[in-house]
Amino acid sequence: MLGFLSQRGHLSQFEIATDSAREHLSDLTARCLFDGAVLPQGGMRKSQWVLLQYGDDAQGLIETFADRVGKYHDVKPPAQPPPSVWCSWYYHGPTFYEEHLHEELAYLKERPLPFDVILIDDSRPGRAWGDWYHHERWPAGMKDAADRIRKLGYRAGIWTCPFLAKTDSKLAEQHPEWLLRQDNGEPVLFKMDGTNYVLDTTYPGVLSFIEDLFRTMTGDWGFTYHKLDFLRSIYTNSEARFYDPTATRLEAYERGLAAVRRGAGPDALRPIGRLA
């Protein structure tokens, strides 16, 4: 069982080679990916610690690794078990609108189910990813939706992919300078439900946008459970070059998540979405 304990500062990877019969290990390399980031004057980069374990109990090795990572970062076990979530995606898919929420809540009022969270997942028509304040198919507004969910005794949840903007979004049109670019100056593209731009979380203004968005969704609208999707978009392209030349891909990712937390506040739950 191989794993990196620290998982901060830069991405890392293992490279493993065997003999032609795939019976014996011939090479093992733990590689640090510093992405060509500039080292600030007086700065320092440290590689991550590697944990190597042997044993026959695969699940036990995984649990030990997870426990060691938590201890390394001083992450305490959750005080409460994870909530149960009703998620609109797994029945309605991308066509979940205001009228559907009203129907579902009317059903739950008559026949309550033991869920903790009602989650409004991606509802695409009338809104491009990145234009999170525009909800054509939710005429009463998202605050009204969250209020109705809470009135029945559930926690209100909402889906976003905060690092992405559709190529036809108003956000991309109004702020082309916010888009993450490659060495050749072309924007980084992320393929998911079509083509998307990726936001450069090191560019001035981007973190404020993300923070304000989650402050609005949590404090103003009332969504205290956030499903964050496709977060990998910011670090999957090795040719990405950030506005801040000292930032690695993982540091840009961490800055974006920190902005989410600042906006959502310390008490909002923040699970990672499907295939983040």
Coordinates of N, CA and C in Angstrom, one line a residue, residues 9-90:
G9 N 0.6 21.4 -1.1 CA 1.7 22.1 -1.8 C 1.9 21.8 -3.2
H10 N 1.9 20.5 -3.6 CA 2.1 20.1 -5.0 C 1.5 18.7 -5.2
L11 N 1.2 18.4 -6.4 CA 0.7 17.1 -6.8 C 1.9 16.1 -6.8
S12 N 1.6 14.9 -6.6 CA 2.6 13.8 -6.6 C 2.1 12.6 -7.3
Q13 N 3.0 11.7 -7.7 CA 2.5 10.5 -8.4 C 3.6 9.4 -8.2
F14 N 3.1 8.2 -8.2 CA 4.0 7.0 -8.2 C 4.1 6.5 -9.6
E15 N 5.3 6.1 -10.0 CA 5.6 5.3 -11.2 C 6.2 4.0 -10.8
I16 N 5.5 3.0 -11.3 CA 5.8 1.6 -10.9 C 6.1 0.8 -12.2
A17 N 7.2 0.0 -12.2 CA 7.5 -0.9 -13.3 C 7.8 -2.3 -12.8
T18 N 7.4 -3.3 -13.6 CA 7.7 -4.7 -13.3 C 8.6 -5.3 -14.4
D19 N 9.0 -6.5 -14.1 CA 9.6 -7.3 -15.2 C 8.6 -7.7 -16.2
S20 N 9.0 -8.3 -17.3 CA 8.1 -8.6 -18.4 C 7.1 -9.6 -18.0
A21 N 7.4 -10.4 -17.0 CA 6.4 -11.4 -16.6 C 5.4 -10.8 -15.6
R22 N 5.6 -9.6 -15.2 CA 4.8 -8.9 -14.2 C 4.8 -9.6 -12.9
E23 N 5.9 -10.2 -12.5 CA 6.0 -10.9 -11.3 C 6.9 -10.2 -10.2
H24 N 7.8 -9.4 -10.7 CA 8.7 -8.8 -9.8 C 8.8 -7.3 -10.0
L25 N 8.9 -6.5 -9.0 CA 9.0 -5.1 -9.1 C 10.4 -4.7 -9.5
S26 N 10.5 -3.9 -10.6 CA 11.9 -3.5 -11.1 C 12.2 -2.1 -10.8
D27 N 11.1 -1.2 -10.6 CA 11.4 0.2 -10.4 C 10.2 0.8 -9.7
L28 N 10.5 1.6 -8.7 CA 9.4 2.4 -8.0 C 9.9 3.8 -7.8
T29 N 9.2 4.8 -8.3 CA 9.6 6.2 -8.2 C 8.4 7.0 -7.6
A30 N 8.7 7.8 -6.6 CA 7.7 8.8 -6.1 C 8.1 10.1 -6.6
R31 N 7.3 10.7 -7.4 CA 7.6 11.9 -8.2 C 6.8 13.1 -7.7
C32 N 7.5 14.2 -7.4 CA 6.9 15.5 -7.0 C 6.7 16.4 -8.3
L33 N 5.5 16.9 -8.4 CA 5.1 17.7 -9.6 C 5.0 19.2 -9.2
F34 N 6.1 19.9 -9.4 CA 6.2 21.3 -9.0 C 5.7 22.2 -10.1
D35 N 5.3 21.7 -11.3 CA 4.7 22.4 -12.4 C 5.4 23.6 -12.9
G36 N 6.7 23.6 -12.7 CA 7.5 24.8 -13.2 C 7.2 26.1 -12.4
A37 N 6.6 26.0 -11.3 CA 6.3 27.2 -10.5 C 7.6 27.9 -10.0
V38 N 7.5 29.2 -10.0 CA 8.7 30.0 -9.6 C 8.8 29.9 -8.1
L39 N 10.0 29.7 -7.6 CA 10.3 29.7 -6.2 C 10.5 31.2 -5.7
P40 N 9.6 31.7 -4.8 CA 9.9 33.1 -4.3 C 11.2 33.2 -3.6
Q41 N 11.7 34.4 -3.6 CA 13.0 34.7 -3.0 C 12.9 34.3 -1.5
G42 N 13.9 33.4 -1.1 CA 13.8 33.0 0.3 C 12.9 31.8 0.6
G43 N 12.1 31.4 -0.5 CA 11.1 30.4 -0.3 C 11.7 29.0 -0.3
M44 N 10.9 28.0 0.0 CA 11.4 26.6 0.0 C 10.3 25.7 -0.4
R45 N 10.6 24.6 -1.1 CA 9.7 23.6 -1.4 C 10.1 22.3 -0.8
K46 N 9.2 21.6 -0.2 CA 9.5 20.3 0.4 C 8.7 19.2 -0.3
S47 N 9.3 18.0 -0.5 CA 8.5 16.9 -1.0 C 7.6 16.3 0.0
Q48 N 6.7 15.5 -0.4 CA 5.7 14.9 0.5 C 6.2 13.6 1.1
W49 N 5.8 13.3 2.3 CA 6.1 12.1 2.9 C 5.4 10.9 2.3
V50 N 6.1 9.8 2.1 CA 5.5 8.6 1.5 C 5.3 7.5 2.6
L51 N 4.1 6.9 2.6 CA 3.8 5.8 3.5 C 3.8 4.5 2.7
L52 N 4.6 3.6 3.1 CA 4.7 2.3 2.4 C 4.3 1.2 3.5
Q53 N 3.3 0.4 3.2 CA 2.8 -0.6 4.1 C 2.7 -2.0 3.4
Y54 N 2.9 -3.0 4.2 CA 2.7 -4.4 3.7 C 1.7 -5.1 4.5
G55 N 1.0 -6.0 3.9 CA 0.0 -6.8 4.6 C -1.0 -7.5 3.7
D56 N -1.8 -8.4 4.2 CA -2.7 -9.2 3.4 C -4.1 -8.6 3.5
D57 N -4.4 -7.7 4.5 CA -5.7 -7.1 4.6 C -5.8 -5.8 3.9
A58 N -6.3 -5.8 2.7 CA -6.3 -4.6 1.9 C -7.1 -3.5 2.5
Q59 N -8.3 -3.8 3.0 CA -9.2 -2.8 3.7 C -8.5 -2.2 4.9
G60 N -7.8 -3.1 5.7 CA -7.1 -2.6 6.8 C -6.0 -1.6 6.5
L61 N -5.3 -1.9 5.4 CA -4.2 -1.0 5.0 C -4.7 0.3 4.5
I62 N -5.9 0.3 3.8 CA -6.5 1.6 3.4 C -7.0 2.4 4.6
E63 N -7.6 1.7 5.6 CA -8.0 2.4 6.8 C -6.9 3.0 7.6
T64 N -5.8 2.3 7.7 CA -4.6 2.8 8.4 C -4.0 4.0 7.6
F65 N -4.0 3.9 6.3 CA -3.5 5.1 5.5 C -4.4 6.3 5.8
A66 N -5.7 6.1 5.7 CA -6.6 7.2 5.9 C -6.4 7.8 7.3
D67 N -6.3 7.0 8.3 CA -6.1 7.4 9.6 C -4.8 8.2 9.8
R68 N -3.7 7.8 9.1 CA -2.4 8.4 9.2 C -2.5 9.8 8.5
V69 N -3.2 9.9 7.4 CA -3.3 11.2 6.7 C -4.1 12.2 7.6
G70 N -5.1 11.7 8.2 CA -5.9 12.5 9.1 C -5.1 13.0 10.3
K71 N -4.3 12.2 10.9 CA -3.4 12.6 12.0 C -2.3 13.6 11.5
Y72 N -1.8 13.3 10.3 CA -0.7 14.2 9.8 C -1.3 15.7 9.7
H73 N -2.5 15.8 9.2 CA -3.1 17.1 9.0 C -4.0 17.6 10.2
D74 N -3.9 16.8 11.3 CA -4.7 17.2 12.5 C -6.2 17.3 12.2
V75 N -6.7 16.4 11.4 CA -8.1 16.4 11.0 C -8.8 15.5 12.0
K76 N -9.8 16.0 12.7 CA -10.5 15.2 13.7 C -11.6 14.4 13.0
P77 N -11.9 13.3 13.5 CA -13.1 12.5 13.0 C -14.3 13.3 13.1
P78 N -15.3 13.2 12.2 CA -16.5 13.9 12.3 C -17.2 13.7 13.6
A79 N -17.8 14.7 14.2 CA -18.5 14.6 15.5 C -19.8 13.8 15.3
Q80 N -20.4 13.9 14.1 CA -21.7 13.2 13.8 C -21.6 12.4 12.6
P81 N -22.4 11.4 12.4 CA -22.4 10.6 11.2 C -22.8 11.4 10.0
P82 N -22.4 11.1 8.8 CA -22.8 11.9 7.6 C -24.3 11.9 7.4
P83 N -24.8 13.0 6.9 CA -26.3 13.1 6.7 C -26.7 12.2 5.5
S84 N -28.0 11.8 5.6 CA -28.6 11.1 4.4 C -29.2 12.2 3.5
V85 N -29.0 12.0 2.2 CA -29.3 13.0 1.2 C -30.3 12.5 0.1
W86 N -31.4 13.3 -0.1 CA -32.2 13.1 -1.2 C -31.7 14.0 -2.3
C87 N -31.2 13.5 -3.4 CA -30.6 14.2 -4.5 C -31.4 14.2 -5.8
S88 N -31.8 15.3 -6.3 CA -32.7 15.4 -7.4 C -32.1 14.7 -8.7
W89 N -30.8 14.7 -8.8 CA -30.1 14.2 -10.0 C -30.5 12.8 -10.3
Y90 N -30.6 12.0 -9.3 CA -30.7 10.5 -9.5 C -32.1 10.1 -9.9

